[in-house]
PDB file of C-alpha atoms in Angstrom:
ATOM      1  CA  UNK A  20     102.083  92.087  75.894  1.00  0.00           C
ATOM      2  CA  UNK A  21     101.602  94.260  72.914  1.00  0.00           C
ATOM      3  CA  UNK A  22      98.206  95.445  74.341  1.00  0.00           C
ATOM      4  CA  UNK A  23      99.877  96.265  77.676  1.00  0.00           C
ATOM      5  CA  UNK A  24     102.486  98.347  75.816  1.00  0.00           C
ATOM      6  CA  UNK A  25      99.895 100.247  73.814  1.00  0.00           C
ATOM      7  CA  UNK A  26      97.883 101.083  77.159  1.00  0.00           C
ATOM      8  CA  UNK A  27     101.046 102.361  78.685  1.00  0.00           C
ATOM      9  CA  UNK A  28     101.914 104.528  75.805  1.00  0.00           C
ATOM     10  CA  UNK A  29      98.456 105.921  75.720  1.00  0.00           C
ATOM     11  CA  UNK A  30      98.129 106.635  79.468  1.00  0.00           C
ATOM     12  CA  UNK A  31     101.581 107.712  80.267  1.00  0.00           C
ATOM     13  CA  UNK A  32     101.204 111.190  78.540  1.00  0.00           C
ATOM     14  CA  UNK A  33      97.889 111.668  80.099  1.00  0.00           C
ATOM     15  CA  UNK A  34      99.350 111.013  83.517  1.00  0.00           C
ATOM     16  CA  UNK A  35     101.995 113.657  82.878  1.00  0.00           C
ATOM     17  CA  UNK A  36      99.526 116.140  81.467  1.00  0.00           C
ATOM     18  CA  UNK A  37      97.262 115.636  84.422  1.00  0.00           C
ATOM     19  CA  UNK A  38     100.014 116.180  86.925  1.00  0.00           C
ATOM     20  CA  UNK A  39     101.035 119.515  85.040  1.00  0.00           C
ATOM     21  CA  UNK A  40      97.382 120.611  85.173  1.00  0.00           C
ATOM     22  CA  UNK A  41      97.280 119.872  88.801  1.00  0.00           C
ATOM     23  CA  UNK A  42     100.368 122.046  89.416  1.00  0.00           C
ATOM     24  CA  UNK A  43      98.627 124.998  87.634  1.00  0.00           C
ATOM     25  CA  UNK A  44      95.439 124.470  89.470  1.00  0.00           C
ATOM     26  CA  UNK A  45      97.237 124.502  92.760  1.00  0.00           C
ATOM     27  CA  UNK A  46      99.039 127.764  91.895  1.00  0.00           C
ATOM     28  CA  UNK A  47      95.764 129.355  90.761  1.00  0.00           C
ATOM     29  CA  UNK A  48      94.065 128.378  94.087  1.00  0.00           C
ATOM     30  CA  UNK A  49      96.944 129.644  96.279  1.00  0.00           C
ATOM     31  CA  UNK A  50      96.809 132.995  94.551  1.00  0.00           C
ATOM     32  CA  UNK A  51      93.156 133.355  94.985  1.00  0.00           C
ATOM     33  CA  UNK A  52      92.650 131.782  98.429  1.00  0.00           C
ATOM     34  CA  UNK A  53      96.214 131.784 100.048  1.00  0.00           C
ATOM     35  CA  UNK A  54      98.206 128.951 101.647  1.00  0.00           C
ATOM     36  CA  UNK A  55      95.203 127.515 103.355  1.00  0.00           C
ATOM     37  CA  UNK A  56      93.297 126.876 100.160  1.00  0.00           C
ATOM     38  CA  UNK A  57      93.248 123.045 100.751  1.00  0.00           C
ATOM     39  CA  UNK A  58      91.150 123.579 103.878  1.00  0.00           C
ATOM     40  CA  UNK A  59      88.281 125.530 102.360  1.00  0.00           C
ATOM     41  CA  UNK A  60      85.321 123.897 100.588  1.00  0.00           C
ATOM     42  CA  UNK A  61      86.380 124.781  96.914  1.00  0.00           C
ATOM     43  CA  UNK A  62      89.984 123.563  97.657  1.00  0.00           C
ATOM     44  CA  UNK A  63      88.776 120.290  99.172  1.00  0.00           C
ATOM     45  CA  UNK A  64      86.504 119.695  96.225  1.00  0.00           C
ATOM     46  CA  UNK A  65      89.246 120.504  93.741  1.00  0.00           C
ATOM     47  CA  UNK A  66      91.509 117.790  95.375  1.00  0.00           C
ATOM     48  CA  UNK A  67      88.962 115.100  95.322  1.00  0.00           C
ATOM     49  CA  UNK A  68      88.065 115.865  91.776  1.00  0.00           C
ATOM     50  CA  UNK A  69      91.685 115.929  90.765  1.00  0.00           C
ATOM     51  CA  UNK A  70      92.366 112.480  92.458  1.00  0.00           C
ATOM     52  CA  UNK A  71      89.225 111.057  91.041  1.00  0.00           C
ATOM     53  CA  UNK A  72      90.206 111.981  87.558  1.00  0.00           C
ATOM     54  CA  UNK A  73      93.678 110.534  88.251  1.00  0.00           C
ATOM     55  CA  UNK A  74      91.902 107.234  89.178  1.00  0.00           C
ATOM     56  CA  UNK A  75      90.167 107.234  85.868  1.00  0.00           C
ATOM     57  CA  UNK A  76      93.374 107.973  83.785  1.00  0.00           C
ATOM     58  CA  UNK A  77      95.464 105.009  85.610  1.00  0.00           C
ATOM     59  CA  UNK A  78      92.360 102.741  85.434  1.00  0.00           C
ATOM     60  CA  UNK A  79      91.943 102.505  89.123  1.00  0.00           C
ATOM     61  CA  UNK A  80      88.359 101.611  90.055  1.00  0.00           C
ATOM     62  CA  UNK A  81      87.315 102.039  93.728  1.00  0.00           C
ATOM     63  CA  UNK A  82      84.588  99.861  95.130  1.00  0.00           C
ATOM     64  CA  UNK A  83      83.169 101.519  98.332  1.00  0.00           C
ATOM     65  CA  UNK A  84      81.655  99.525 101.159  1.00  0.00           C
ATOM     66  CA  UNK A  85      80.213 101.021 104.146  1.00  0.00           C
ATOM     67  CA  UNK A  86      79.364 104.734 104.707  1.00  0.00           C
ATOM     68  CA  UNK A  87      81.951 107.351 103.640  1.00  0.00           C
ATOM     69  CA  UNK A  88      82.024 109.878 106.680  1.00  0.00           C
ATOM     70  CA  UNK A  89      80.991 113.394 105.846  1.00  0.00           C
ATOM     71  CA  UNK A  90      82.260 114.978 109.060  1.00  0.00           C
ATOM     72  CA  UNK A  91      85.788 116.135 109.538  1.00  0.00           C
ATOM     73  CA  UNK A  92      88.129 116.057 112.465  1.00  0.00           C
ATOM     74  CA  UNK A  93      88.749 112.188 112.519  1.00  0.00           C
ATOM     75  CA  UNK A  94      92.033 110.258 112.515  1.00  0.00           C
ATOM     76  CA  UNK A  95      91.667 107.885 109.483  1.00  0.00           C
ATOM     77  CA  UNK A  96      93.540 104.605 109.794  1.00  0.00           C
ATOM     78  CA  UNK A  97      94.258 102.412 106.857  1.00  0.00           C
ATOM     79  CA  UNK A  98      96.434  99.465 105.959  1.00  0.00           C
ATOM     80  CA  UNK A  99      99.216 100.310 103.393  1.00  0.00           C
ATOM     81  CA  UNK A 100      99.630  98.416 100.138  1.00  0.00           C
ATOM     82  CA  UNK A 101     100.643 100.795  97.468  1.00  0.00           C
ATOM     83  CA  UNK A 102     101.176 104.485  96.439  1.00  0.00           C
ATOM     84  CA  UNK A 103      97.790 104.043  94.830  1.00  0.00           C
ATOM     85  CA  UNK A 104      96.271 104.094  98.412  1.00  0.00           C
ATOM     86  CA  UNK A 105      96.672 107.764  98.682  1.00  0.00           C
ATOM     87  CA  UNK A 106      95.057 108.542  95.311  1.00  0.00           C
ATOM     88  CA  UNK A 107      92.007 106.360  95.985  1.00  0.00           C
ATOM     89  CA  UNK A 108      91.448 107.600  99.549  1.00  0.00           C
ATOM     90  CA  UNK A 109      91.856 111.275  98.531  1.00  0.00           C
ATOM     91  CA  UNK A 110      89.359 110.670  95.753  1.00  0.00           C
ATOM     92  CA  UNK A 111      86.533 110.041  98.240  1.00  0.00           C
ATOM     93  CA  UNK A 112      87.426 111.819 101.493  1.00  0.00           C
ATOM     94  CA  UNK A 113      88.886 115.224 102.686  1.00  0.00           C
ATOM     95  CA  UNK A 114      91.595 113.919 104.814  1.00  0.00           C
ATOM     96  CA  UNK A 115      95.225 115.026 104.563  1.00  0.00           C
ATOM     97  CA  UNK A 116      98.094 112.532 104.851  1.00  0.00           C
ATOM     98  CA  UNK A 117     101.203 111.972 107.003  1.00  0.00           C
ATOM     99  CA  UNK A 118     104.047 111.158 104.635  1.00  0.00           C
ATOM    100  CA  UNK A 119     107.792 110.322 105.221  1.00  0.00           C
ATOM    101  CA  UNK A 120     110.000 113.407 105.692  1.00  0.00           C
ATOM    102  CA  UNK A 121     112.038 112.364 102.741  1.00  0.00           C
ATOM    103  CA  UNK A 122     109.040 112.842 100.448  1.00  0.00           C
ATOM    104  CA  UNK A 123     109.112 116.497 101.101  1.00  0.00           C
ATOM    105  CA  UNK A 124     112.412 116.864  99.416  1.00  0.00           C
ATOM    106  CA  UNK A 125     111.511 115.152  96.283  1.00  0.00           C
ATOM    107  CA  UNK A 126     111.603 117.248  93.199  1.00  0.00           C
ATOM    108  CA  UNK A 127     107.960 118.515  92.194  1.00  0.00           C
ATOM    109  CA  UNK A 128     106.197 115.801  94.186  1.00  0.00           C
ATOM    110  CA  UNK A 129     107.400 117.056  97.383  1.00  0.00           C
ATOM    111  CA  UNK A 130     106.032 120.497  96.656  1.00  0.00           C
ATOM    112  CA  UNK A 131     102.859 118.941  95.281  1.00  0.00           C
ATOM    113  CA  UNK A 132     102.134 116.895  98.390  1.00  0.00           C
ATOM    114  CA  UNK A 133     102.897 119.728 100.761  1.00  0.00           C
ATOM    115  CA  UNK A 134     100.741 122.098  98.967  1.00  0.00           C
ATOM    116  CA  UNK A 135      97.851 119.718  99.334  1.00  0.00           C
ATOM    117  CA  UNK A 136      98.251 119.796 103.028  1.00  0.00           C
ATOM    118  CA  UNK A 137     100.368 116.714 103.712  1.00  0.00           C
ATOM    119  CA  UNK A 138     102.290 116.566 106.965  1.00  0.00           C
ATOM    120  CA  UNK A 139     105.810 115.026 107.213  1.00  0.00           C
ATOM    121  CA  UNK A 140     107.438 112.854 109.832  1.00  0.00           C
ATOM    122  CA  UNK A 141     110.940 111.695 110.657  1.00  0.00           C
ATOM    123  CA  UNK A 142     110.300 108.446 112.590  1.00  0.00           C
ATOM    124  CA  UNK A 143     114.019 107.954 113.417  1.00  0.00           C
ATOM    125  CA  UNK A 144     114.064 111.279 115.552  1.00  0.00           C
ATOM    126  CA  UNK A 145     111.958 111.116 118.860  1.00  0.00           C
ATOM    127  CA  UNK A 146     111.906 114.878 119.027  1.00  0.00           C
ATOM    128  CA  UNK A 147     110.798 115.251 115.425  1.00  0.00           C
ATOM    129  CA  UNK A 148     108.114 112.376 115.919  1.00  0.00           C
ATOM    130  CA  UNK A 149     106.722 114.287 118.815  1.00  0.00           C
ATOM    131  CA  UNK A 150     106.538 117.376 116.861  1.00  0.00           C
ATOM    132  CA  UNK A 151     104.691 115.587 114.147  1.00  0.00           C
ATOM    133  CA  UNK A 152     102.384 114.147 116.659  1.00  0.00           C
ATOM    134  CA  UNK A 153     101.691 117.621 117.966  1.00  0.00           C
ATOM    135  CA  UNK A 154     101.063 118.882 114.431  1.00  0.00           C
ATOM    136  CA  UNK A 155      98.474 116.098 113.744  1.00  0.00           C
ATOM    137  CA  UNK A 156      96.758 116.741 117.031  1.00  0.00           C
ATOM    138  CA  UNK A 157      96.390 120.492 115.996  1.00  0.00           C
ATOM    139  CA  UNK A 158      94.925 119.536 112.645  1.00  0.00           C
ATOM    140  CA  UNK A 159      92.490 117.195 114.305  1.00  0.00           C
ATOM    141  CA  UNK A 160      91.305 119.916 116.871  1.00  0.00           C
ATOM    142  CA  UNK A 161      90.948 122.518 114.114  1.00  0.00           C
ATOM    143  CA  UNK A 162      88.506 120.153 112.289  1.00  0.00           C
ATOM    144  CA  UNK A 163      90.600 118.676 109.786  1.00  0.00           C
ATOM    145  CA  UNK A 164      90.939 114.908 109.088  1.00  0.00           C
ATOM    146  CA  UNK A 165      94.317 113.178 108.776  1.00  0.00           C
ATOM    147  CA  UNK A 166      95.091 109.848 107.329  1.00  0.00           C
ATOM    148  CA  UNK A 167      97.986 107.630 108.808  1.00  0.00           C
ATOM    149  CA  UNK A 168      99.196 104.190 108.035  1.00  0.00           C
ATOM    150  CA  UNK A 169     100.138 102.514 111.367  1.00  0.00           C
ATOM    151  CA  UNK A 170     102.021  99.757 109.641  1.00  0.00           C
ATOM    152  CA  UNK A 171     104.708 102.273 108.733  1.00  0.00           C
ATOM    153  CA  UNK A 172     105.333 100.711 105.389  1.00  0.00           C
ATOM    154  CA  UNK A 173     103.701  98.717 102.619  1.00  0.00           C
ATOM    155  CA  UNK A 174     102.622  95.076 102.333  1.00  0.00           C
ATOM    156  CA  UNK A 175     101.669  92.696  99.863  1.00  0.00           C
ATOM    157  CA  UNK A 176      97.929  93.581 100.583  1.00  0.00           C
ATOM    158  CA  UNK A 177      97.076  89.941 101.693  1.00  0.00           C
ATOM    159  CA  UNK A 178      98.462  90.347 105.199  1.00  0.00           C
ATOM    160  CA  UNK A 179      98.277  93.042 107.908  1.00  0.00           C
ATOM    161  CA  UNK A 180     101.794  94.055 109.358  1.00  0.00           C
ATOM    162  CA  UNK A 181     102.057  94.981 113.070  1.00  0.00           C
ATOM    163  CA  UNK A 182     100.470  98.215 113.932  1.00  0.00           C
ATOM    164  CA  UNK A 183     102.619 101.001 115.606  1.00  0.00           C
ATOM    165  CA  UNK A 184     100.697 102.811 118.372  1.00  0.00           C
ATOM    166  CA  UNK A 185     102.485 106.201 118.463  1.00  0.00           C
ATOM    167  CA  UNK A 186     100.432 108.180 115.985  1.00  0.00           C
ATOM    168  CA  UNK A 187      97.171 106.875 117.521  1.00  0.00           C
ATOM    169  CA  UNK A 188      97.996 109.144 120.651  1.00  0.00           C
ATOM    170  CA  UNK A 189      96.935 112.142 118.469  1.00  0.00           C
ATOM    171  CA  UNK A 190      93.385 110.964 118.368  1.00  0.00           C
ATOM    172  CA  UNK A 191      93.386 110.207 122.094  1.00  0.00           C
ATOM    173  CA  UNK A 192      94.819 113.595 123.087  1.00  0.00           C
ATOM    174  CA  UNK A 193      92.445 115.438 120.575  1.00  0.00           C
ATOM    175  CA  UNK A 194      89.490 113.331 121.667  1.00  0.00           C
ATOM    176  CA  UNK A 195      88.280 112.622 118.133  1.00  0.00           C
ATOM    177  CA  UNK A 196      87.191 109.425 116.519  1.00  0.00           C
ATOM    178  CA  UNK A 197      89.467 106.824 114.875  1.00  0.00           C
ATOM    179  CA  UNK A 198      87.948 105.841 111.459  1.00  0.00           C
ATOM    180  CA  UNK A 199      89.386 102.607 110.119  1.00  0.00           C
ATOM    181  CA  UNK A 200      89.503 102.060 106.335  1.00  0.00           C
ATOM    182  CA  UNK A 201      90.415  98.533 104.983  1.00  0.00           C
ATOM    183  CA  UNK A 202      92.048  98.368 101.584  1.00  0.00           C
ATOM    184  CA  UNK A 203      91.782  95.207  99.434  1.00  0.00           C
ATOM    185  CA  UNK A 204      93.001  95.141  95.839  1.00  0.00           C
ATOM    186  CA  UNK A 205      90.760  92.597  94.306  1.00  0.00           C
ATOM    187  CA  UNK A 206      88.263  92.168  91.519  1.00  0.00           C
ATOM    188  CA  UNK A 207      84.523  92.217  92.117  1.00  0.00           C
ATOM    189  CA  UNK A 208      84.752  88.425  92.270  1.00  0.00           C
ATOM    190  CA  UNK A 209      87.429  88.669  95.069  1.00  0.00           C
ATOM    191  CA  UNK A 210      90.433  87.823  92.706  1.00  0.00           C
ATOM    192  CA  UNK A 211      93.666  89.262  94.213  1.00  0.00           C
ATOM    193  CA  UNK A 212      95.217  92.103  91.988  1.00  0.00           C
ATOM    194  CA  UNK A 213      98.636  90.940  92.343  1.00  0.00           C
ATOM    195  CA  UNK A 214     100.137  93.785  90.153  1.00  0.00           C
ATOM    196  CA  UNK A 215      98.700  96.460  92.520  1.00  0.00           C
ATOM    197  CA  UNK A 216     100.795  96.211  95.789  1.00  0.00           C
ATOM    198  CA  UNK A 217     103.915  98.230  95.781  1.00  0.00           C
ATOM    199  CA  UNK A 218     106.290  96.877  98.456  1.00  0.00           C
ATOM    200  CA  UNK A 219     109.674  95.360  99.309  1.00  0.00           C
ATOM    201  CA  UNK A 220     112.155  95.928  96.525  1.00  0.00           C
ATOM    202  CA  UNK A 221     109.674  97.177  93.928  1.00  0.00           C
ATOM    203  CA  UNK A 222     111.070  99.901  91.522  1.00  0.00           C
ATOM    204  CA  UNK A 223     108.501 102.628  90.991  1.00  0.00           C
ATOM    205  CA  UNK A 224     108.866 103.077  87.291  1.00  0.00           C
ATOM    206  CA  UNK A 225     108.599  99.298  86.660  1.00  0.00           C
ATOM    207  CA  UNK A 226     105.493  99.107  88.925  1.00  0.00           C
ATOM    208  CA  UNK A 227     103.948 102.165  87.098  1.00  0.00           C
ATOM    209  CA  UNK A 228     104.597 100.365  83.719  1.00  0.00           C
ATOM    210  CA  UNK A 229     102.760  97.240  85.018  1.00  0.00           C
ATOM    211  CA  UNK A 230      99.951  99.192  86.318  1.00  0.00           C
ATOM    212  CA  UNK A 231      99.325 101.527  83.412  1.00  0.00           C
ATOM    213  CA  UNK A 232      99.553  98.344  81.129  1.00  0.00           C
ATOM    214  CA  UNK A 233      96.534  96.727  82.822  1.00  0.00           C
ATOM    215  CA  UNK A 234      93.027  97.400  81.518  1.00  0.00           C
ATOM    216  CA  UNK A 235      91.944  98.249  85.122  1.00  0.00           C
ATOM    217  CA  UNK A 236      92.896  97.769  88.704  1.00  0.00           C
ATOM    218  CA  UNK A 237      90.088  97.350  91.304  1.00  0.00           C
ATOM    219  CA  UNK A 238      90.238  98.477  94.895  1.00  0.00           C
ATOM    220  CA  UNK A 239      87.674  97.415  97.654  1.00  0.00           C
ATOM    221  CA  UNK A 240      87.614 100.391 100.103  1.00  0.00           C
ATOM    222  CA  UNK A 241      85.807  99.458 103.296  1.00  0.00           C
ATOM    223  CA  UNK A 242      84.794 101.931 105.879  1.00  0.00           C
ATOM    224  CA  UNK A 243      84.269 100.374 109.315  1.00  0.00           C
ATOM    225  CA  UNK A 244      82.437 101.737 112.217  1.00  0.00           C
ATOM    226  CA  UNK A 245      84.331 104.806 113.808  1.00  0.00           C
ATOM    227  CA  UNK A 246      85.797 104.531 117.129  1.00  0.00           C
ATOM    228  CA  UNK A 247      85.390 107.518 119.383  1.00  0.00           C
ATOM    229  CA  UNK A 248      88.388 108.367 121.685  1.00  0.00           C
ATOM    230  CA  UNK A 249      88.751 109.926 125.094  1.00  0.00           C
ATOM    231  CA  UNK A 250      91.830 111.385 126.830  1.00  0.00           C
ATOM    232  CA  UNK A 251      93.531 108.795 128.856  1.00  0.00           C
ATOM    233  CA  UNK A 252      92.890 105.847 126.669  1.00  0.00           C
ATOM    234  CA  UNK A 253      95.501 103.204 126.091  1.00  0.00           C
ATOM    235  CA  UNK A 254      96.918 103.680 122.662  1.00  0.00           C
ATOM    236  CA  UNK A 255      98.674 100.215 122.641  1.00  0.00           C
ATOM    237  CA  UNK A 256      95.546  98.532 123.444  1.00  0.00           C
ATOM    238  CA  UNK A 257      93.651 100.533 120.732  1.00  0.00           C
ATOM    239  CA  UNK A 258      96.486  99.562 118.132  1.00  0.00           C
ATOM    240  CA  UNK A 259      95.922  95.828 119.083  1.00  0.00           C
ATOM    241  CA  UNK A 260      92.172  96.110 118.544  1.00  0.00           C
ATOM    242  CA  UNK A 261      92.418  97.890 115.358  1.00  0.00           C
ATOM    243  CA  UNK A 262      94.978  95.298 114.055  1.00  0.00           C
ATOM    244  CA  UNK A 263      92.687  92.494 114.862  1.00  0.00           C
ATOM    245  CA  UNK A 264      89.881  94.212 112.943  1.00  0.00           C
ATOM    246  CA  UNK A 265      92.055  94.706 109.981  1.00  0.00           C
ATOM    247  CA  UNK A 266      93.335  91.290 109.913  1.00  0.00           C
ATOM    248  CA  UNK A 267      89.861  89.808 110.105  1.00  0.00           C
ATOM    249  CA  UNK A 268      88.673  92.059 107.241  1.00  0.00           C
ATOM    250  CA  UNK A 269      91.529  91.396 104.990  1.00  0.00           C
ATOM    251  CA  UNK A 270      91.559  87.695 105.652  1.00  0.00           C
ATOM    252  CA  UNK A 271      87.762  87.394 105.157  1.00  0.00           C
ATOM    253  CA  UNK A 272      88.196  89.052 101.857  1.00  0.00           C
ATOM    254  CA  UNK A 273      90.750  86.817 100.309  1.00  0.00           C
ATOM    255  CA  UNK A 274      89.514  83.530 101.974  1.00  0.00           C
ATOM    256  CA  UNK A 275      86.542  83.816  99.591  1.00  0.00           C
ATOM    257  CA  UNK A 276      88.940  83.704  96.689  1.00  0.00           C
ATOM    258  CA  UNK A 277      90.958  80.794  98.237  1.00  0.00           C
ATOM    259  CA  UNK A 278      87.879  78.700  98.501  1.00  0.00           C
ATOM    260  CA  UNK A 279      86.866  79.449  94.821  1.00  0.00           C
ATOM    261  CA  UNK A 280      90.241  78.295  93.648  1.00  0.00           C
ATOM    262  CA  UNK A 281      90.117  75.173  95.702  1.00  0.00           C
ATOM    263  CA  UNK A 282      86.696  74.347  94.396  1.00  0.00           C
ATOM    264  CA  UNK A 283      87.886  74.739  90.737  1.00  0.00           C
ATOM    265  CA  UNK A 284      90.915  72.484  91.395  1.00  0.00           C
TER     266      UNK A 284
END
């Protein structure tokens, strides 16, 4: 417990400082390259570097499986486990994120995420949803990649929630590939990182305290084969296929751990 508190006290000021440095860097890049700074090479590299440094500071180690795509203009699909997901994904890809509209109005963080090119969505309004869908399509057609979480919320990471098909329509209309990414918070031995998921009634500050107090947190980030899309495809069928793929990947990862535990017992 004392060691956890010590780690938290050491890391917390570094997190705050890193955030402040990020704000100054964004302002500098905006002045030099304009509002579209996050779409050019130097801006994309700056975001990846900042996110990678953030991983180091909070002790998040990302283990990559598969091939990280180098081409842009894809719809990235991922299961949602924690706010850590975004930091990890952005540290290795150039994709932008689709966030809840409420995030846009958060002090500082809202400005920060918007400046990095995030899109925002209001799921409760059908009209607003279709506007967001159109914006995602336009981003994809312009050659940018966008990441969405079709579950619509976070889970405990050991299970996959039902996939919503609505946002997949953007990839179909833009005729771009869907790139699945499976996130499993587990050690190299496959042990479940139970402190990593942020879901249900978790309180952010308490979750941050637990996270920063750990020596490290490991995330297995698996890139599956991309799925090219054509106009007229059935998005609900696509959602079912994707959900089945994610369920198999997540289950196979933690089954290894369960078997190890049973063998020990």
